[in-house]
PDB file of C-alpha atoms in Angstrom:
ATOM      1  CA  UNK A   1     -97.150  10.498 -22.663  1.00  0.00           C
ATOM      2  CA  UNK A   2    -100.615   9.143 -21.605  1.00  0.00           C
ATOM      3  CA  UNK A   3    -102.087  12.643 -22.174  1.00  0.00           C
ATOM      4  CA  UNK A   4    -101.438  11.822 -26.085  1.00  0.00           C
ATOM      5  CA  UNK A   5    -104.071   9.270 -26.106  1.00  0.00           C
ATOM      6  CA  UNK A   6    -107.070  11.904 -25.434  1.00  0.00           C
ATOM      7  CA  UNK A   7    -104.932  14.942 -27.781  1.00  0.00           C
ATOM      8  CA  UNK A   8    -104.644  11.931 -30.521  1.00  0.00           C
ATOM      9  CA  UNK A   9    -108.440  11.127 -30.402  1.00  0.00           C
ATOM     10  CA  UNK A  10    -109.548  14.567 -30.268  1.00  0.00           C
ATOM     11  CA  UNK A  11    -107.691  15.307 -33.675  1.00  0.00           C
ATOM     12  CA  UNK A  12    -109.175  12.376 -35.290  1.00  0.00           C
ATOM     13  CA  UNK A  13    -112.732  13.686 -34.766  1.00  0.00           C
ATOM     14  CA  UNK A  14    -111.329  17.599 -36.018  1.00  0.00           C
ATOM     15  CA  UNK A  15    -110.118  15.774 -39.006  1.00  0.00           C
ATOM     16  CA  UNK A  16    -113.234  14.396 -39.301  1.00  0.00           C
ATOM     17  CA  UNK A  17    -115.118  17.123 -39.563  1.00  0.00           C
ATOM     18  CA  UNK A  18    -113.258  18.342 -42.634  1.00  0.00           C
ATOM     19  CA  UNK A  19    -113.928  14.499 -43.955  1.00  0.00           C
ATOM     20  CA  UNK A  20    -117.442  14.886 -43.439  1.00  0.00           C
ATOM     21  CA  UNK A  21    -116.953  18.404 -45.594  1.00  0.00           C
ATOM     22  CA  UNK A  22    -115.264  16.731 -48.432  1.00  0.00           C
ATOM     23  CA  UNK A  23    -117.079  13.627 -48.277  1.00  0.00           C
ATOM     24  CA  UNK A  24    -120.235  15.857 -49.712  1.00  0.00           C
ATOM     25  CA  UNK A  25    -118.757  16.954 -52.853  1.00  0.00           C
ATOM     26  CA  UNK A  26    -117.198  13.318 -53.862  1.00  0.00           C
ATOM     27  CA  UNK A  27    -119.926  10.922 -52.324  1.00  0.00           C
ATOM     28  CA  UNK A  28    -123.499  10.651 -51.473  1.00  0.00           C
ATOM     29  CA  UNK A  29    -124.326  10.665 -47.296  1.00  0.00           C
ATOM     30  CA  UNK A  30    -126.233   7.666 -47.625  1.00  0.00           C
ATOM     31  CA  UNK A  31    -123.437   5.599 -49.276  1.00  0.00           C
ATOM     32  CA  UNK A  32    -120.681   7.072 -46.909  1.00  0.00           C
ATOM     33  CA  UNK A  33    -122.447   6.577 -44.104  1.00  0.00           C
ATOM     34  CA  UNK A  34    -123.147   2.873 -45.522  1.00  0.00           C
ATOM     35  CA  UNK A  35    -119.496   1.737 -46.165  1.00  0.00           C
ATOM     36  CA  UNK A  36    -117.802   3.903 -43.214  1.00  0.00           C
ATOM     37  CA  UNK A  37    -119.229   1.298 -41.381  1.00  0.00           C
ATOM     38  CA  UNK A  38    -118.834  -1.913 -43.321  1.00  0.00           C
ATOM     39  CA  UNK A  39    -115.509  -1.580 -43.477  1.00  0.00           C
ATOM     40  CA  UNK A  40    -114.846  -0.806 -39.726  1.00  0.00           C
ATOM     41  CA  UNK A  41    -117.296  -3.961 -38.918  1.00  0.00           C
ATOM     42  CA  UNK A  42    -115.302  -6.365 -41.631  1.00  0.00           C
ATOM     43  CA  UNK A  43    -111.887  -4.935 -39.924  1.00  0.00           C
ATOM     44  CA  UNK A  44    -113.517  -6.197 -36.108  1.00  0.00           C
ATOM     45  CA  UNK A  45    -115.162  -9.021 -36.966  1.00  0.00           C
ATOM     46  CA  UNK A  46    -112.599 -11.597 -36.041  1.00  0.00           C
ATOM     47  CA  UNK A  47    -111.290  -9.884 -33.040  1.00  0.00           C
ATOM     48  CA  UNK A  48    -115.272  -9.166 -32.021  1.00  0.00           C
ATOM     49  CA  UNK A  49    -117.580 -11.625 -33.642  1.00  0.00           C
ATOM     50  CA  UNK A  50    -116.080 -14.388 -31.005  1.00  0.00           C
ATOM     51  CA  UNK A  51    -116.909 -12.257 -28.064  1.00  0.00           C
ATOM     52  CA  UNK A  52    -120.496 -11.145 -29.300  1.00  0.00           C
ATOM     53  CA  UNK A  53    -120.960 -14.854 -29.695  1.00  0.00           C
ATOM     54  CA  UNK A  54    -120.132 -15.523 -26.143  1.00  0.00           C
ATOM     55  CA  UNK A  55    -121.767 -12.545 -24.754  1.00  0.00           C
ATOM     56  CA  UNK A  56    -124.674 -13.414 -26.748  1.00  0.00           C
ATOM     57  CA  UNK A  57    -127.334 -13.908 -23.794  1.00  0.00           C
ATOM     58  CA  UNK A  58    -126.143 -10.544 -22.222  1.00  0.00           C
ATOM     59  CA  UNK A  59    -126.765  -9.123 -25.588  1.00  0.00           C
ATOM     60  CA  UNK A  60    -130.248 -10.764 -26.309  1.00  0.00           C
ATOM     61  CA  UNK A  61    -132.098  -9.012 -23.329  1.00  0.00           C
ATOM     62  CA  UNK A  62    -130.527  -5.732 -24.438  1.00  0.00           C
ATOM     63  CA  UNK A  63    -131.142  -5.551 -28.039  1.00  0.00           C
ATOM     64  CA  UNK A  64    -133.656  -3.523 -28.449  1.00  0.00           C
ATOM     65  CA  UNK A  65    -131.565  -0.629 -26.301  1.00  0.00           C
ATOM     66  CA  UNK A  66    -128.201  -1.455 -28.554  1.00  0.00           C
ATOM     67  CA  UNK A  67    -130.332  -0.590 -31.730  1.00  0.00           C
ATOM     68  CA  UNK A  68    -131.769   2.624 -30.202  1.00  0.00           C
ATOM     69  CA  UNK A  69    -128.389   3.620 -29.453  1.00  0.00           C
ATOM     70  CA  UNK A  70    -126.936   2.527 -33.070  1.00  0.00           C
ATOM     71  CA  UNK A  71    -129.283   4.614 -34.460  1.00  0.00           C
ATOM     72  CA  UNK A  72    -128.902   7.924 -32.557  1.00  0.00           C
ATOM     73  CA  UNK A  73    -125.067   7.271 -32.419  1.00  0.00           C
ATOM     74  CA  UNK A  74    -124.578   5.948 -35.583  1.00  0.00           C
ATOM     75  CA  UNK A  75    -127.322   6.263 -37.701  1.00  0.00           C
ATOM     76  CA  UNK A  76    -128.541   9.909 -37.072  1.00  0.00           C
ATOM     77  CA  UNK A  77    -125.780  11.590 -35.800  1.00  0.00           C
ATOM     78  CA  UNK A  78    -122.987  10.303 -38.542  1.00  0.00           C
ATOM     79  CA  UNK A  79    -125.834  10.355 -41.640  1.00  0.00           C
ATOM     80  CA  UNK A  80    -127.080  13.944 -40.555  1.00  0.00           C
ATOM     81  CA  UNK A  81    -123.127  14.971 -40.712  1.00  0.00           C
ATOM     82  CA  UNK A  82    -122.782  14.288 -43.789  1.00  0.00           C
ATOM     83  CA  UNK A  83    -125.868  15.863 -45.033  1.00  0.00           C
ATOM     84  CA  UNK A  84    -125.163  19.146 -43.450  1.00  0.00           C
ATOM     85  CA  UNK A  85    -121.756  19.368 -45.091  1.00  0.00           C
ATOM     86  CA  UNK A  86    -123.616  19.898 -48.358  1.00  0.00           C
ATOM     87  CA  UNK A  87    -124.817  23.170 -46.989  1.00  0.00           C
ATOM     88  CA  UNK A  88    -122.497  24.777 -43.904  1.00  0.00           C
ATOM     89  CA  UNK A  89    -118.441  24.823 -43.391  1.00  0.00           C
ATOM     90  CA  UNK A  90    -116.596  22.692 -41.537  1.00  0.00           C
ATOM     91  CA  UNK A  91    -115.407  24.962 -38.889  1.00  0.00           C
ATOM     92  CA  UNK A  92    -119.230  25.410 -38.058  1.00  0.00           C
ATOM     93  CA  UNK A  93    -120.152  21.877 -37.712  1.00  0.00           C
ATOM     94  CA  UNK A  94    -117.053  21.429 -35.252  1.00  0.00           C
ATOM     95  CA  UNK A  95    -118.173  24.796 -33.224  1.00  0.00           C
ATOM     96  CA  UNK A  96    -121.675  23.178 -33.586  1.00  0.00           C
ATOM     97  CA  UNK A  97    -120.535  19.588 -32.000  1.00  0.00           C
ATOM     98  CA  UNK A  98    -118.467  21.425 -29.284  1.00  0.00           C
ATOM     99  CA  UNK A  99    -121.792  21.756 -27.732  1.00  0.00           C
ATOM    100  CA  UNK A 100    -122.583  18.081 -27.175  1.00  0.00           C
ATOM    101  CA  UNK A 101    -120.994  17.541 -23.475  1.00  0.00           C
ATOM    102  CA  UNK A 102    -123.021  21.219 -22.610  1.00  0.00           C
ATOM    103  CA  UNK A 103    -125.928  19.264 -24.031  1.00  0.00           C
ATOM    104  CA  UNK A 104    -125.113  15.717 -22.241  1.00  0.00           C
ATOM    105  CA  UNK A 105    -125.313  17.693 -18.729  1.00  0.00           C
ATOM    106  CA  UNK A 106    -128.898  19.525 -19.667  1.00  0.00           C
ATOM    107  CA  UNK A 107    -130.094  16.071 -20.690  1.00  0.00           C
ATOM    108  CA  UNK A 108    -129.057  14.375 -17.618  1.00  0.00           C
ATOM    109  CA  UNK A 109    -131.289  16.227 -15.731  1.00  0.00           C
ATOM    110  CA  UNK A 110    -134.596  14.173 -16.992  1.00  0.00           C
ATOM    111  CA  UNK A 111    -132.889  11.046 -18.139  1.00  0.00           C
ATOM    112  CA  UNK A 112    -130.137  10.478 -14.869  1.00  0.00           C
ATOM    113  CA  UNK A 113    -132.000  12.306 -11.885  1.00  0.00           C
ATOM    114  CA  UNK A 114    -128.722  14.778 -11.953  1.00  0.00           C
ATOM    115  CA  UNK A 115    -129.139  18.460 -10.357  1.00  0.00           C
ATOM    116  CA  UNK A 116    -127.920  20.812 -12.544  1.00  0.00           C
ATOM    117  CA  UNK A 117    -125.556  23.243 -11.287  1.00  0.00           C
ATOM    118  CA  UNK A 118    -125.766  27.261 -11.592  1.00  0.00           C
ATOM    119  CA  UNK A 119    -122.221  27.517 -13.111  1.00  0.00           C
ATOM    120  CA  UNK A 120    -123.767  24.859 -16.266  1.00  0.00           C
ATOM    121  CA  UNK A 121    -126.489  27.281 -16.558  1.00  0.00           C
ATOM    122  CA  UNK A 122    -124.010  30.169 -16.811  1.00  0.00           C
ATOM    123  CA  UNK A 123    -121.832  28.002 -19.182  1.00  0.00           C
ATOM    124  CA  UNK A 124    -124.620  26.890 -21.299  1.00  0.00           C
ATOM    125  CA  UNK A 125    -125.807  31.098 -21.955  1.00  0.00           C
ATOM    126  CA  UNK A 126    -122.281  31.500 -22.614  1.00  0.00           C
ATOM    127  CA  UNK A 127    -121.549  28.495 -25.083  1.00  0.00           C
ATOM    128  CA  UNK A 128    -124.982  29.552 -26.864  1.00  0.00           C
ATOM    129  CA  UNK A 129    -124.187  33.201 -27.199  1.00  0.00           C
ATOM    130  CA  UNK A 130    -120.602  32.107 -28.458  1.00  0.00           C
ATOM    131  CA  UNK A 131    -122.726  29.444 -31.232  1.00  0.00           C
ATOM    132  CA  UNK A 132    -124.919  32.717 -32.751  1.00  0.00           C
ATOM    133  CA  UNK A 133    -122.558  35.305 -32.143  1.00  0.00           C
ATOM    134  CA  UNK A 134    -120.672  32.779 -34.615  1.00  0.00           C
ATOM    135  CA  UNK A 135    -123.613  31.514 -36.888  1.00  0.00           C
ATOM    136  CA  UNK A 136    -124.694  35.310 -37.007  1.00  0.00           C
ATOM    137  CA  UNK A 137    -121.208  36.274 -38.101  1.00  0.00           C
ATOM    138  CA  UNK A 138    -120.885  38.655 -35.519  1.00  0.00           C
ATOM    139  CA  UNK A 139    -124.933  39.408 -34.825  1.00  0.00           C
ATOM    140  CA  UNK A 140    -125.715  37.256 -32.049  1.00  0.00           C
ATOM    141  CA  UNK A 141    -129.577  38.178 -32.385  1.00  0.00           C
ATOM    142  CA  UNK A 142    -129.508  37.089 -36.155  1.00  0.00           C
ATOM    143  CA  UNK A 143    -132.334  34.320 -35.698  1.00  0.00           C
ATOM    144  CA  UNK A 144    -134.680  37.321 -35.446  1.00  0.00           C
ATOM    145  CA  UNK A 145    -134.399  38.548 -38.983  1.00  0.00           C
ATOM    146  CA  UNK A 146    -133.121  35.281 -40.835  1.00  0.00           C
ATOM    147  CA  UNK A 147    -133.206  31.550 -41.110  1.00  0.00           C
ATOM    148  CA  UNK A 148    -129.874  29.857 -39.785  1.00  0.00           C
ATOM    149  CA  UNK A 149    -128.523  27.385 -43.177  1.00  0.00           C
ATOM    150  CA  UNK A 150    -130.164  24.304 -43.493  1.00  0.00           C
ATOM    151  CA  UNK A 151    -126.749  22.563 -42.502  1.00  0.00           C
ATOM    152  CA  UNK A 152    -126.133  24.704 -39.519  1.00  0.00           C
ATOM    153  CA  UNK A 153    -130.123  23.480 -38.584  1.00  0.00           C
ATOM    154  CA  UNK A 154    -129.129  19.545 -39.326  1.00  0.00           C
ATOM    155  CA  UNK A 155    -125.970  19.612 -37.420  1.00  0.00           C
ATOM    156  CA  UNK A 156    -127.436  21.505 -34.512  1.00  0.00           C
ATOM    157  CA  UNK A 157    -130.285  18.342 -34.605  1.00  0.00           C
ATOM    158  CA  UNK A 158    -127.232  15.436 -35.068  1.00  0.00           C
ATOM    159  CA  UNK A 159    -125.465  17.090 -31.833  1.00  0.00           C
ATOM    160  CA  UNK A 160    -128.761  16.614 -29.808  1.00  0.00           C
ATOM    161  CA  UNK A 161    -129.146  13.266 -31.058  1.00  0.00           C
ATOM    162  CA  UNK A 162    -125.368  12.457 -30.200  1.00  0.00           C
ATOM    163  CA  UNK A 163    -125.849  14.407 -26.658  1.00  0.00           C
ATOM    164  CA  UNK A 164    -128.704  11.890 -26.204  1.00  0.00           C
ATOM    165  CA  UNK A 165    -126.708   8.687 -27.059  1.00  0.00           C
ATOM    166  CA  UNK A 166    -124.097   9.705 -24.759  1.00  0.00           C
ATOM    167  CA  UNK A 167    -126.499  10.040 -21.932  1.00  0.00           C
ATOM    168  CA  UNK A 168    -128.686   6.899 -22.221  1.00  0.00           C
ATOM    169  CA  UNK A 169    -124.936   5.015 -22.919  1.00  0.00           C
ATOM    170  CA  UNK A 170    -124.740   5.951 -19.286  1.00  0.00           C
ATOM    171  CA  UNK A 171    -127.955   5.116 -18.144  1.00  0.00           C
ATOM    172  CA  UNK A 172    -128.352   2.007 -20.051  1.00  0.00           C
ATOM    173  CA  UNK A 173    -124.932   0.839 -18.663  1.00  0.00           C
ATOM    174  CA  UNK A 174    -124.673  -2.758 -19.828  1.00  0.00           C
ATOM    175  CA  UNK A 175    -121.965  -5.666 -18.848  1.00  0.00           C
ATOM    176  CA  UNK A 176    -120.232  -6.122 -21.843  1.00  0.00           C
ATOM    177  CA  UNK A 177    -116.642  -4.763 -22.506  1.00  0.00           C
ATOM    178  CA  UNK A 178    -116.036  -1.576 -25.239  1.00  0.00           C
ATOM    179  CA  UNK A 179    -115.608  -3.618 -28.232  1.00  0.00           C
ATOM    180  CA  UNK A 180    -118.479  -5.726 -27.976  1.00  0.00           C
ATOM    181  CA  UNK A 181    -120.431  -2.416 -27.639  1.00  0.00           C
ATOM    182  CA  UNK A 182    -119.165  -0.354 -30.578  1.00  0.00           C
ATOM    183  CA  UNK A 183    -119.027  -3.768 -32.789  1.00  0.00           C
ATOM    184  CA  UNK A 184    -122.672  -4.333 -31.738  1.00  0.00           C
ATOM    185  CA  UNK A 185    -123.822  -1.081 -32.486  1.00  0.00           C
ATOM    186  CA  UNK A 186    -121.740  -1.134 -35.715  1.00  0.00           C
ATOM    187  CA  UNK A 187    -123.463  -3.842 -37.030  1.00  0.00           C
ATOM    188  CA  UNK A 188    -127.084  -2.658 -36.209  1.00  0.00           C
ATOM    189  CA  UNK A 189    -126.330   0.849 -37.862  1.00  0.00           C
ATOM    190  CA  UNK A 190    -125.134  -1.327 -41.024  1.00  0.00           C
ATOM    191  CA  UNK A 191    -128.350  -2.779 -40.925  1.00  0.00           C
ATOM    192  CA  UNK A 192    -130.551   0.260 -40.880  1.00  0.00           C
ATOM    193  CA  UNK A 193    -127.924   2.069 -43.556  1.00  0.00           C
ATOM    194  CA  UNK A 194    -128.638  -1.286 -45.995  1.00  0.00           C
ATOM    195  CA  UNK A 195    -132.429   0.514 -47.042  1.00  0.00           C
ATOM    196  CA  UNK A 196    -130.693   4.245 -47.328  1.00  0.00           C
ATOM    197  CA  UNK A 197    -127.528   3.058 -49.008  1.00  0.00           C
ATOM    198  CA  UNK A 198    -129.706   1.612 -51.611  1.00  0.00           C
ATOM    199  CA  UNK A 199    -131.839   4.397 -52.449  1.00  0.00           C
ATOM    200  CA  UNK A 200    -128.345   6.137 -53.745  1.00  0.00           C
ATOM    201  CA  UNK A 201    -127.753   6.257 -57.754  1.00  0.00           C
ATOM    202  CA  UNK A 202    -124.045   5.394 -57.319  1.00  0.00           C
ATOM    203  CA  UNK A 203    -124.103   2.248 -55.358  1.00  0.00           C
ATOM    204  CA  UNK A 204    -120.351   1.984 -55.567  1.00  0.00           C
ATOM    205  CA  UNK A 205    -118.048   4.417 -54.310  1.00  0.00           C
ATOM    206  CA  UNK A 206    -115.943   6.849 -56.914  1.00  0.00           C
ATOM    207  CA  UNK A 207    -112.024   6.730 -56.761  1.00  0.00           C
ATOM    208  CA  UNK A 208    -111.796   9.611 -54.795  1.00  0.00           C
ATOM    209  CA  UNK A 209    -113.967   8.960 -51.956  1.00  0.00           C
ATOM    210  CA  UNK A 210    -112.034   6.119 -51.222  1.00  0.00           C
ATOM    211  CA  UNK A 211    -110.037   7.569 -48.777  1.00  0.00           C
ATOM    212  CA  UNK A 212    -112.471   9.421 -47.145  1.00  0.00           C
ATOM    213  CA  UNK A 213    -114.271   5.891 -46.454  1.00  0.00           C
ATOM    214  CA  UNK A 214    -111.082   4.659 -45.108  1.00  0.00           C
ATOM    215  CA  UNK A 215    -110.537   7.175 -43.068  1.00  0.00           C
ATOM    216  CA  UNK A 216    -114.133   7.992 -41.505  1.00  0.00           C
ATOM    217  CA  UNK A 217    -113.855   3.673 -41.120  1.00  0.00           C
ATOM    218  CA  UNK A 218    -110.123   2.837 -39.565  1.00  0.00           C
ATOM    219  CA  UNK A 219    -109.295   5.892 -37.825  1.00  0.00           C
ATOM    220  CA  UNK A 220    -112.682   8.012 -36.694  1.00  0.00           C
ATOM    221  CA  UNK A 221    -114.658   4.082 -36.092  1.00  0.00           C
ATOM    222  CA  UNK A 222    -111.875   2.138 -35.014  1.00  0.00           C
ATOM    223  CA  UNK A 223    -108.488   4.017 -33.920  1.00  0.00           C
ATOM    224  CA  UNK A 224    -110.232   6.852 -31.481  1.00  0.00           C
ATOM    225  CA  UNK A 225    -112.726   4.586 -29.908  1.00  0.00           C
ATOM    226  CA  UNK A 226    -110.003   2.460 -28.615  1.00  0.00           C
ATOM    227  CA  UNK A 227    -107.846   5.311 -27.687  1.00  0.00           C
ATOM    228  CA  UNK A 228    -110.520   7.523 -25.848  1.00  0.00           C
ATOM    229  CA  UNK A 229    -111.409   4.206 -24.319  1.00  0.00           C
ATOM    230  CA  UNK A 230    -108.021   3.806 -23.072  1.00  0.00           C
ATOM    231  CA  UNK A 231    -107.581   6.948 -22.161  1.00  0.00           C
ATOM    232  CA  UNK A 232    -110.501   7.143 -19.763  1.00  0.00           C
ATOM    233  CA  UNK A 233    -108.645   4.085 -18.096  1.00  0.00           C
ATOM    234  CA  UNK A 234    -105.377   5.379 -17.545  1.00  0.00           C
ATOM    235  CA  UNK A 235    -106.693   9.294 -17.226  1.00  0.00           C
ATOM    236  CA  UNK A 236    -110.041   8.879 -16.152  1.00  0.00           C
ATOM    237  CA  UNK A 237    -113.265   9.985 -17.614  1.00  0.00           C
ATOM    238  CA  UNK A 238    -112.646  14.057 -16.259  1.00  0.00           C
ATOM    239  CA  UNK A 239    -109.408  14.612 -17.970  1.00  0.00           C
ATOM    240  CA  UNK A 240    -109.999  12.804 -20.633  1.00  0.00           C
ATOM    241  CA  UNK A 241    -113.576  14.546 -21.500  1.00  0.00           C
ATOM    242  CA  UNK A 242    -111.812  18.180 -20.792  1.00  0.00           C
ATOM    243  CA  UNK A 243    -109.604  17.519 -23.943  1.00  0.00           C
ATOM    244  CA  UNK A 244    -112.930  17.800 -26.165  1.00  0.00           C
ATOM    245  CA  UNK A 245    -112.962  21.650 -26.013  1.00  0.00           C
ATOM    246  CA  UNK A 246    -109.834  21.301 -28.561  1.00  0.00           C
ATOM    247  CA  UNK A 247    -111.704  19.936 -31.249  1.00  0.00           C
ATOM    248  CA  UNK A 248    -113.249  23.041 -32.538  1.00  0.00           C
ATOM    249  CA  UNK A 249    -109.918  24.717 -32.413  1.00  0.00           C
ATOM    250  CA  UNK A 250    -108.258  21.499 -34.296  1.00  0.00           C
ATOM    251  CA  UNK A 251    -111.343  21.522 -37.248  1.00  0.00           C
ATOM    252  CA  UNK A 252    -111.123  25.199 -37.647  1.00  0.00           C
ATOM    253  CA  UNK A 253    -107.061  24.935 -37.804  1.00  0.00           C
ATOM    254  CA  UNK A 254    -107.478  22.532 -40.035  1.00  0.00           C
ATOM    255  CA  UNK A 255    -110.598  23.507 -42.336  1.00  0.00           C
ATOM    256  CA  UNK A 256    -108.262  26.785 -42.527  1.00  0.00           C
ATOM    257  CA  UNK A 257    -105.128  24.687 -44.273  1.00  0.00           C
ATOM    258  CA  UNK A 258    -107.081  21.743 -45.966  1.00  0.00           C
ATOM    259  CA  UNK A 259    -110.215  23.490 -47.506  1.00  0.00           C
ATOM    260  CA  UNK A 260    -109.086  27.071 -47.628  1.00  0.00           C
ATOM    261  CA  UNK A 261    -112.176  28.169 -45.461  1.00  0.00           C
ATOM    262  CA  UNK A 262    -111.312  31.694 -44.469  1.00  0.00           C
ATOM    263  CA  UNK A 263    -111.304  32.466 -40.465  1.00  0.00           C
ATOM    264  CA  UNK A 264    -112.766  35.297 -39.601  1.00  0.00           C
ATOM    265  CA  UNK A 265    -113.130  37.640 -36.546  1.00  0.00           C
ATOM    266  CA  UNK A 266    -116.773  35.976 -35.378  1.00  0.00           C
ATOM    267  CA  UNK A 267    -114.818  32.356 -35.401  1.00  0.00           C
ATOM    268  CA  UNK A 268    -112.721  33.373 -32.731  1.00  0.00           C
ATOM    269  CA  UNK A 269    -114.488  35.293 -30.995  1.00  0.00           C
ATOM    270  CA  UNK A 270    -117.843  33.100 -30.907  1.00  0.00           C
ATOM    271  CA  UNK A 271    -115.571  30.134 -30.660  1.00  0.00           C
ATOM    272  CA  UNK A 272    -113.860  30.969 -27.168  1.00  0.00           C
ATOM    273  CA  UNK A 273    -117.528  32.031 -26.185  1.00  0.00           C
ATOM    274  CA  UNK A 274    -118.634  28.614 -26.838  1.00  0.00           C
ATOM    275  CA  UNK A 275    -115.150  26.909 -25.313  1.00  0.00           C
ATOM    276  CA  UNK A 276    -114.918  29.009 -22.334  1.00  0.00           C
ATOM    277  CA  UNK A 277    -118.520  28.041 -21.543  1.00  0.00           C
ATOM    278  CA  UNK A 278    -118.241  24.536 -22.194  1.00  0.00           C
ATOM    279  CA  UNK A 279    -115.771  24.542 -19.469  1.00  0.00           C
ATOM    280  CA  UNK A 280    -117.135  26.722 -16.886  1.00  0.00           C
ATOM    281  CA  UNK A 281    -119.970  23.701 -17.678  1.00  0.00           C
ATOM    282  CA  UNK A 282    -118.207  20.865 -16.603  1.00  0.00           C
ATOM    283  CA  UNK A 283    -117.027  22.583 -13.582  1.00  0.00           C
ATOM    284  CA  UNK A 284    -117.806  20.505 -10.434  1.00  0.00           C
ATOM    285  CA  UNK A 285    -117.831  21.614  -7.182  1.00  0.00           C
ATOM    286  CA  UNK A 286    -116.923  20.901  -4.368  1.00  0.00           C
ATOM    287  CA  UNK A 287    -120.148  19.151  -1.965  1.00  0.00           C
ATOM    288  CA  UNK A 288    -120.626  20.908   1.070  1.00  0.00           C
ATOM    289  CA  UNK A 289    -119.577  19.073   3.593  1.00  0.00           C
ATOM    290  CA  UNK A 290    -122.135  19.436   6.955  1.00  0.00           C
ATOM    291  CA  UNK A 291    -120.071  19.684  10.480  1.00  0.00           C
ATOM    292  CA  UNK A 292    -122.189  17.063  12.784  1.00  0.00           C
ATOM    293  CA  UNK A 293    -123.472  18.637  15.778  1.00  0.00           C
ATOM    294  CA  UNK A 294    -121.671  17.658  19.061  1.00  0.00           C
ATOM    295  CA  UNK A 295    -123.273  15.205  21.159  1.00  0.00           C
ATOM    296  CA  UNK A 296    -124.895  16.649  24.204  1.00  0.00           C
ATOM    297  CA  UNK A 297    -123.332  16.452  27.967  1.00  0.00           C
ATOM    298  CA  UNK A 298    -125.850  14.754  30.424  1.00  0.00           C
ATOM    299  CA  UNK A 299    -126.503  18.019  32.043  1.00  0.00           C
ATOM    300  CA  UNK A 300    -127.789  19.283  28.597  1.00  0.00           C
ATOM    301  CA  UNK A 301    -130.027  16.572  27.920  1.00  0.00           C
ATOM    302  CA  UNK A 302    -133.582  16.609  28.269  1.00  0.00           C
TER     303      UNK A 302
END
């Protein structure tokens, strides 16, 4: 039953990709972006504004890294989502995303030390041949002759900066518990959404985005956070990270039922491209282990 957590988390973020696609024909990014995360930070404050205050000189030394992570994490990634929905489908944005754990192991290379293996390089020609064979609807050499969309472009761009927050998350590791982390980082991203949200000309949200908020706030901000986080505990981080290559297939099933978006021969085909090599990425293998030499007799000693 454990195994639920990670399958449950994984399609939250599908569904969220067809949120992010509706979200652009009933509400401006700047203002979802904006309240998605006032409401998940007025939902955690009294569980998490204790803590933070506790926790507070951990957090002072490490503020300026929480903010650089709110705003790739947070900030970028979420905004640029819903700014590419205007102009791509949801199925792409999820095939797009896919990518970021294939991106996370490229970028550990300069920001953890960590070799890279030759089976990530195989994975990551594979994965990217999968993305344009898909984006080229079936012409994997398409960038030659055309532009990709300009939401295809921005997602590819909100990917790298997620791939990047994962990575430093890692590298900046930091002792203070989940929920002081994602509250933290909540709060900062509300802060640098204040200036965008106000530059929108409908301040407050319509009827029908209302839902969308509430979802992209209680269950994409709040529910799978704490889920993936307990998953990783009771999993590990391995098994639970391996149930990511299901969220394209969950956003296309669903893009396909919700939004009508037709699926087409390319999406399949580009889209086990880009899951098989995902997980030929993640591969690890096995360290070589090196047989000691025996130690020499007395005779054989110099």
């Amino acid at each position: 039953m454990v195994y639920l957590l990670p399958f449950f988390t994984v399609c939250i973020w599908g569904g969220n990709a067809i949120i992010n696609k509706m979200a652009a024909e009933t509400i401006e990014p700047s203002a979802m972006s904006f309240y998605r995360w006032l409401l998940a930070i007025v939902i955690l404050t009294p569980f998490c504004l204790p803590r933070v205050i506790k926790s507070w000189p951990i957090i002072r030394p490490n503020l300026a890294k929480l903010t650089f992570l709110a705003l790739l994490g947070m900030v970028l990634n979420q905004s640029l989502s819903y700014y590419a929905g205007l102009t791509t489908s949801a199925s792409n944005m999820a095939m797009i995303t896919s990518l970021v754990p294939l991106l996370a192991i490229f970028m550990s290379v300069p920001l953890l030390g960590k070799p890279i293996s030759a089976l990530s390089i195989v994975g990551g020609i594979i994965a990217l041949s999968g993305l344009a064979f898909m984006l080229g609807k079936g012409d994997v050499a398409f960038f030659l002759h055309q532009d990709i969309t300009p939401g295809d472009g921005i997602m590819v761009i909100a990917s790298v900066c997620y791939a990047a927050y994962c990575v430093l998350l890692k590298r900046w590791k930091m002792p203070l518990s989940n929920w002081t982390m994602v509250y933290m980082q909540g709060a900062l991203a509300l802060i640098m959404l204040t200036p965008l949200w106000l530059t929108s000309d409908n301040l407050i949200p319509n009827q029908q985005s209302l839902p969308l908020i509430a979802y992209a706030g209680l269950a994409a901000s709040i529910l799978a956070p704490w889920m993936w986080v307990k998953a990783i505990d009771l999993i590990g981080a391995d098994s639970s990270a391996m149930f990511m290559n299901l969220m394209p297939v969950v956003a296309i099933t669903l893009a396909a039922t919700t939004l009508g978006e037709a699926v087409h021969e390319y999406h399949v085909l580009g889209g086990m491209l880009v899951i098989s090599g995902v997980i030929l990425s993640q591969v690890k293998q096995p360290k070589k282990q090196v047989t000691p030499l025996p130690p020499l007799d007395n005779a054989e000693k110099p």
